[in-house]
PDB file of C-alpha atoms in Angstrom:
ATOM      1  CA  THR W 550     -37.255 -11.896  19.881  1.00 67.00           C
ATOM      2  CA  LYS W 551     -35.619 -12.118  16.450  1.00 70.00           C
ATOM      3  CA  ARG W 552     -32.803 -14.641  16.054  1.00 67.00           C
ATOM      4  CA  TYR W 553     -30.305 -14.345  13.247  1.00 65.00           C
ATOM      5  CA  LYS W 554     -28.134 -17.055  11.819  1.00 63.00           C
ATOM      6  CA  ILE W 555     -25.199 -16.784   9.513  1.00 64.00           C
ATOM      7  CA  GLY W 556     -25.394 -19.327   6.924  1.00 61.00           C
ATOM      8  CA  ASP W 557     -24.460 -19.867   3.236  1.00 57.00           C
ATOM      9  CA  PHE W 558     -23.396 -16.520   1.856  1.00 51.00           C
ATOM     10  CA  GLY W 559     -25.299 -17.052  -1.372  1.00 52.00           C
ATOM     11  CA  LEU W 560     -28.168 -14.732  -2.343  1.00 51.00           C
ATOM     12  CA  ILE W 561     -30.677 -17.138  -0.853  1.00 48.00           C
ATOM     13  CA  LYS W 562     -31.795 -18.349  -4.212  1.00 50.00           C
ATOM     14  CA  GLY W 563     -34.411 -20.676  -2.815  1.00 45.00           C
ATOM     15  CA  LYS W 564     -36.569 -17.830  -1.520  1.00 44.00           C
ATOM     16  CA  LYS W 565     -36.171 -15.731  -4.566  1.00 44.00           C
ATOM     17  CA  ASN W 566     -37.131 -18.410  -7.143  1.00 46.00           C
ATOM     18  CA  GLY W 567     -39.857 -19.922  -4.755  1.00 47.00           C
ATOM     19  CA  THR W 568     -38.390 -23.413  -4.446  1.00 47.00           C
ATOM     20  CA  ASP W 569     -37.953 -23.394  -0.651  1.00 43.00           C
ATOM     21  CA  PRO W 570     -40.860 -21.902   1.242  1.00 44.00           C
ATOM     22  CA  ASP W 571     -39.071 -22.569   4.603  1.00 43.00           C
ATOM     23  CA  MET W 572     -36.122 -20.355   3.706  1.00 42.00           C
ATOM     24  CA  GLU W 573     -36.342 -16.878   5.153  1.00 47.00           C
ATOM     25  CA  GLY W 574     -33.995 -14.039   4.698  1.00 47.00           C
ATOM     26  CA  ASP W 575     -32.455 -11.645   2.216  1.00 52.00           C
ATOM     27  CA  GLY W 576     -29.152 -11.609   0.549  1.00 57.00           C
ATOM     28  CA  ASP W 577     -26.919  -8.490   0.696  1.00 65.00           C
ATOM     29  CA  CYS W 578     -24.515  -7.663  -2.036  1.00 75.00           C
ATOM     30  CA  ARG W 579     -22.355  -5.657   0.437  1.00 78.00           C
ATOM     31  CA  TYR W 580     -20.933  -8.975   1.803  1.00 81.00           C
ATOM     32  CA  LEU W 581     -20.238 -10.498  -1.596  1.00 83.00           C
ATOM     33  CA  ALA W 582     -16.718 -10.907  -2.762  1.00 86.00           C
ATOM     34  CA  PRO W 583     -16.051  -8.721  -5.876  1.00 85.00           C
ATOM     35  CA  GLU W 584     -15.403 -11.759  -8.079  1.00 88.00           C
ATOM     36  CA  VAL W 585     -18.912 -13.207  -7.379  1.00 84.00           C
ATOM     37  CA  LEU W 586     -20.488 -10.505  -9.424  1.00 79.00           C
ATOM     38  CA  ASN W 587     -18.950 -12.248 -12.478  1.00 84.00           C
ATOM     39  CA  SER W 588     -18.606 -15.838 -11.495  1.00 85.00           C
ATOM     40  CA  PRO W 589     -20.042 -18.478  -9.107  1.00 85.00           C
ATOM     41  CA  SER W 590     -19.193 -18.278  -5.413  1.00 84.00           C
ATOM     42  CA  THR W 591     -16.229 -20.327  -4.079  1.00 91.00           C
ATOM     43  CA  PRO W 592     -14.891 -21.146  -0.618  1.00 92.00           C
ATOM     44  CA  GLN W 593     -12.540 -18.093  -1.170  1.00 94.00           C
ATOM     45  CA  SER W 594     -15.539 -15.819  -1.844  1.00 91.00           C
ATOM     46  CA  ASP W 595     -17.235 -17.276   1.321  1.00 90.00           C
ATOM     47  CA  MET W 596     -14.018 -16.278   3.279  1.00 93.00           C
ATOM     48  CA  TYR W 597     -14.387 -12.782   1.919  1.00 91.00           C
ATOM     49  CA  SER W 598     -18.086 -12.640   3.064  1.00 89.00           C
ATOM     50  CA  LEU W 599     -17.137 -13.904   6.457  1.00 91.00           C
ATOM     51  CA  GLY W 600     -14.523 -11.263   6.740  1.00 90.00           C
ATOM     52  CA  MET W 601     -16.884  -8.531   5.886  1.00 88.00           C
ATOM     53  CA  THR W 602     -19.444  -9.928   8.376  1.00 88.00           C
ATOM     54  CA  ILE W 603     -16.767 -10.036  11.136  1.00 89.00           C
ATOM     55  CA  ILE W 604     -15.923  -6.357  10.322  1.00 86.00           C
ATOM     56  CA  HIS W 605     -19.662  -5.448  10.519  1.00 86.00           C
ATOM     57  CA  LEU W 606     -19.976  -7.162  13.882  1.00 86.00           C
ATOM     58  CA  ALA W 607     -16.853  -5.470  15.163  1.00 85.00           C
ATOM     59  CA  THR W 608     -17.643  -2.044  14.013  1.00 83.00           C
ATOM     60  CA  GLY W 609     -21.477  -1.988  13.894  1.00 84.00           C
ATOM     61  CA  VAL W 610     -21.113  -0.373  10.462  1.00 81.00           C
ATOM     62  CA  ASP W 611     -22.382  -1.973   7.191  1.00 80.00           C
ATOM     63  CA  PRO W 612     -19.763  -2.716   4.614  1.00 79.00           C
ATOM     64  CA  PRO W 613     -19.519  -0.261   1.617  1.00 75.00           C
ATOM     65  CA  LYS W 614     -22.113  -0.977  -1.084  1.00 71.00           C
ATOM     66  CA  HIS W 615     -19.925  -0.505  -4.054  1.00 63.00           C
ATOM     67  CA  VAL W 616     -17.049  -2.823  -5.006  1.00 59.00           C
ATOM     68  CA  GLN W 617     -14.714   0.086  -5.757  1.00 60.00           C
ATOM     69  CA  GLN W 618     -15.264   1.381  -2.236  1.00 59.00           C
ATOM     70  CA  ARG W 619     -14.494  -2.021  -0.749  1.00 59.00           C
ATOM     71  CA  LYS W 620     -11.239  -2.292  -2.733  1.00 62.00           C
ATOM     72  CA  THR W 621      -9.948   0.796  -0.852  1.00 63.00           C
ATOM     73  CA  PHE W 622     -11.550  -0.109   2.417  1.00 68.00           C
ATOM     74  CA  THR W 623      -9.200   0.347   5.436  1.00 73.00           C
ATOM     75  CA  LEU W 624      -9.669  -1.313   8.759  1.00 77.00           C
ATOM     76  CA  PRO W 625      -9.799   0.844  11.962  1.00 76.00           C
ATOM     77  CA  SER W 626      -6.431   1.484  13.468  1.00 80.00           C
ATOM     78  CA  ASN W 627      -7.552   0.555  16.954  1.00 81.00           C
ATOM     79  CA  TYR W 628      -7.768  -3.131  16.090  1.00 82.00           C
ATOM     80  CA  THR W 629      -5.081  -5.339  17.387  1.00 84.00           C
ATOM     81  CA  PRO W 630      -2.336  -6.215  14.836  1.00 84.00           C
ATOM     82  CA  ASP W 631      -3.414  -9.870  14.894  1.00 83.00           C
ATOM     83  CA  PHE W 632      -7.095  -8.920  14.219  1.00 88.00           C
ATOM     84  CA  ARG W 633      -6.189  -6.468  11.477  1.00 87.00           C
ATOM     85  CA  ASN W 634      -3.944  -9.142   9.877  1.00 87.00           C
ATOM     86  CA  LEU W 635      -6.643 -11.731   9.890  1.00 90.00           C
ATOM     87  CA  LEU W 636      -9.258  -9.493   8.399  1.00 90.00           C
ATOM     88  CA  GLN W 637      -6.939  -8.067   5.764  1.00 89.00           C
ATOM     89  CA  LYS W 638      -6.259 -11.595   4.643  1.00 91.00           C
ATOM     90  CA  MET W 639      -9.923 -12.439   4.640  1.00 93.00           C
ATOM     91  CA  ILE W 640     -11.024  -9.530   2.486  1.00 90.00           C
ATOM     92  CA  ASP W 641      -7.955  -9.561   0.125  1.00 91.00           C
ATOM     93  CA  PRO W 642      -9.177  -8.490  -3.355  1.00 88.00           C
ATOM     94  CA  ASP W 643      -7.175 -11.488  -4.768  1.00 93.00           C
ATOM     95  CA  PRO W 644      -9.087 -14.665  -3.862  1.00 94.00           C
ATOM     96  CA  SER W 645      -5.990 -16.771  -4.152  1.00 96.00           C
ATOM     97  CA  LYS W 646      -4.455 -14.794  -1.224  1.00 96.00           C
ATOM     98  CA  ARG W 647      -7.439 -15.448   1.145  1.00 96.00           C
ATOM     99  CA  PRO W 648      -6.970 -18.115   3.894  1.00 95.00           C
ATOM    100  CA  THR W 649      -8.693 -21.418   3.623  1.00 94.00           C
ATOM    101  CA  ALA W 650     -10.950 -22.531   6.532  1.00 91.00           C
ATOM    102  CA  LYS W 651      -7.984 -24.586   7.750  1.00 90.00           C
ATOM    103  CA  ASP W 652      -5.622 -21.694   7.617  1.00 90.00           C
ATOM    104  CA  LEU W 653      -8.220 -19.521   9.543  1.00 88.00           C
ATOM    105  CA  LEU W 654      -8.425 -22.106  12.272  1.00 85.00           C
ATOM    106  CA  ARG W 655      -4.611 -21.998  12.500  1.00 84.00           C
ATOM    107  CA  HIS W 656      -4.428 -18.193  12.870  1.00 84.00           C
ATOM    108  CA  PRO W 657      -2.974 -17.274  16.287  1.00 77.00           C
ATOM    109  CA  LEU W 658      -5.984 -15.110  17.069  1.00 80.00           C
ATOM    110  CA  LEU W 659      -8.317 -18.159  16.878  1.00 79.00           C
ATOM    111  CA  ILE W 660      -6.063 -20.610  18.705  1.00 76.00           C
ATOM    112  CA  PRO W 661      -7.077 -20.741  22.451  1.00 69.00           C
ATOM    113  CA  ASN W 662      -4.219 -19.532  24.561  1.00 65.00           C
ATOM    114  CA  ALA W 663      -1.990 -19.091  21.600  1.00 61.00           C
ATOM    115  CA  ILE W 664       0.889 -16.659  21.908  1.00 61.00           C
ATOM    116  CA  SER W 665       1.823 -14.930  18.665  1.00 60.00           C
ATOM    117  CA  PRO W 666       5.417 -14.935  17.438  1.00 62.00           C
ATOM    118  CA  ARG W 667       5.301 -11.139  17.739  1.00 64.00           C
ATOM    119  CA  PHE W 668       4.478 -11.584  21.508  1.00 62.00           C
ATOM    120  CA  HIS W 669       7.439 -13.907  22.022  1.00 64.00           C
ATOM    121  CA  ARG W 670       9.777 -11.348  20.250  1.00 70.00           C
ATOM    122  CA  GLU W 671       8.370  -8.505  22.453  1.00 72.00           C
ATOM    123  CA  VAL W 672       8.888 -10.581  25.611  1.00 72.00           C
ATOM    124  CA  ILE W 673      12.436 -11.501  24.650  1.00 75.00           C
ATOM    125  CA  GLU W 674      13.291  -7.903  23.870  1.00 80.00           C
ATOM    126  CA  GLU W 675      11.778  -6.710  27.243  1.00 81.00           C
ATOM    127  CA  ASN W 676      13.607  -9.444  29.083  1.00 81.00           C
ATOM    128  CA  GLU W 677      16.915  -8.293  27.375  1.00 84.00           C
ATOM    129  CA  LEU W 678      16.260  -4.745  28.555  1.00 85.00           C
ATOM    130  CA  LEU W 679      15.608  -5.848  32.036  1.00 86.00           C
ATOM    131  CA  ARG W 680      18.751  -7.926  32.091  1.00 86.00           C
ATOM    132  CA  LYS W 681      20.742  -4.890  31.011  1.00 88.00           C
ATOM    133  CA  GLU W 682      19.098  -2.752  33.668  1.00 89.00           C
ATOM    134  CA  VAL W 683      19.907  -5.332  36.328  1.00 88.00           C
ATOM    135  CA  ALA W 684      23.508  -5.559  35.106  1.00 88.00           C
ATOM    136  CA  ASP W 685      23.842  -1.763  35.345  1.00 89.00           C
ATOM    137  CA  LEU W 686      22.263  -1.727  38.880  1.00 90.00           C
ATOM    138  CA  LYS W 687      24.743  -4.394  39.974  1.00 90.00           C
ATOM    139  CA  GLU W 688      27.663  -2.429  38.577  1.00 91.00           C
ATOM    140  CA  ARG W 689      26.487   0.713  40.311  1.00 90.00           C
ATOM    141  CA  LEU W 690      26.003  -1.142  43.581  1.00 90.00           C
ATOM    142  CA  ARG W 691      29.531  -2.612  43.281  1.00 90.00           C
ATOM    143  CA  SER W 692      30.914   0.857  42.624  1.00 90.00           C
ATOM    144  CA  LEU W 693      29.048   2.280  45.568  1.00 90.00           C
ATOM    145  CA  THR W 694      30.182  -0.474  47.820  1.00 90.00           C
ATOM    146  CA  LYS W 695      33.747  -0.035  46.737  1.00 89.00           C
ATOM    147  CA  ALA W 696      33.625   3.734  47.225  1.00 88.00           C
ATOM    148  CA  MET W 697      32.036   3.253  50.799  1.00 88.00           C
ATOM    149  CA  GLU W 698      34.864   0.626  51.632  1.00 87.00           C
ATOM    150  CA  GLU W 699      37.624   3.141  50.597  1.00 84.00           C
ATOM    151  CA  LYS W 700      36.288   5.883  52.929  1.00 77.00           C
TER     152      LYS W 700
END
């Protein structure tokens, strides 16, 4: 059985230059942040790589090979809004807009039993609708009761 591990998103330099015989694996440029092609990797570029890895795990499809294709990459519409929001932030072409690891851990999607603000708003709106329906039903019941008493 093969076991896979996600580790440093570098290009596994130790194996390629022969300095680390215990290192096994291959790097894949499809997961690299666009800026890494011209400069060293950073925590922001690792966040991009993690985002592309999550997309691959969620879809079963490899990320696009070419940077230009990745810039116009759109997430599947069947993802939940929170999941889409998280991934869009992680693969933002602008490294300064990507979340930090701390930001990622605070995202509503990753907090156990967290309820997003959108969920609260939806519940409040639904509750308001139900209150109006109950008020309407009470008014109809009063009218019917009054009509029956008058007969």
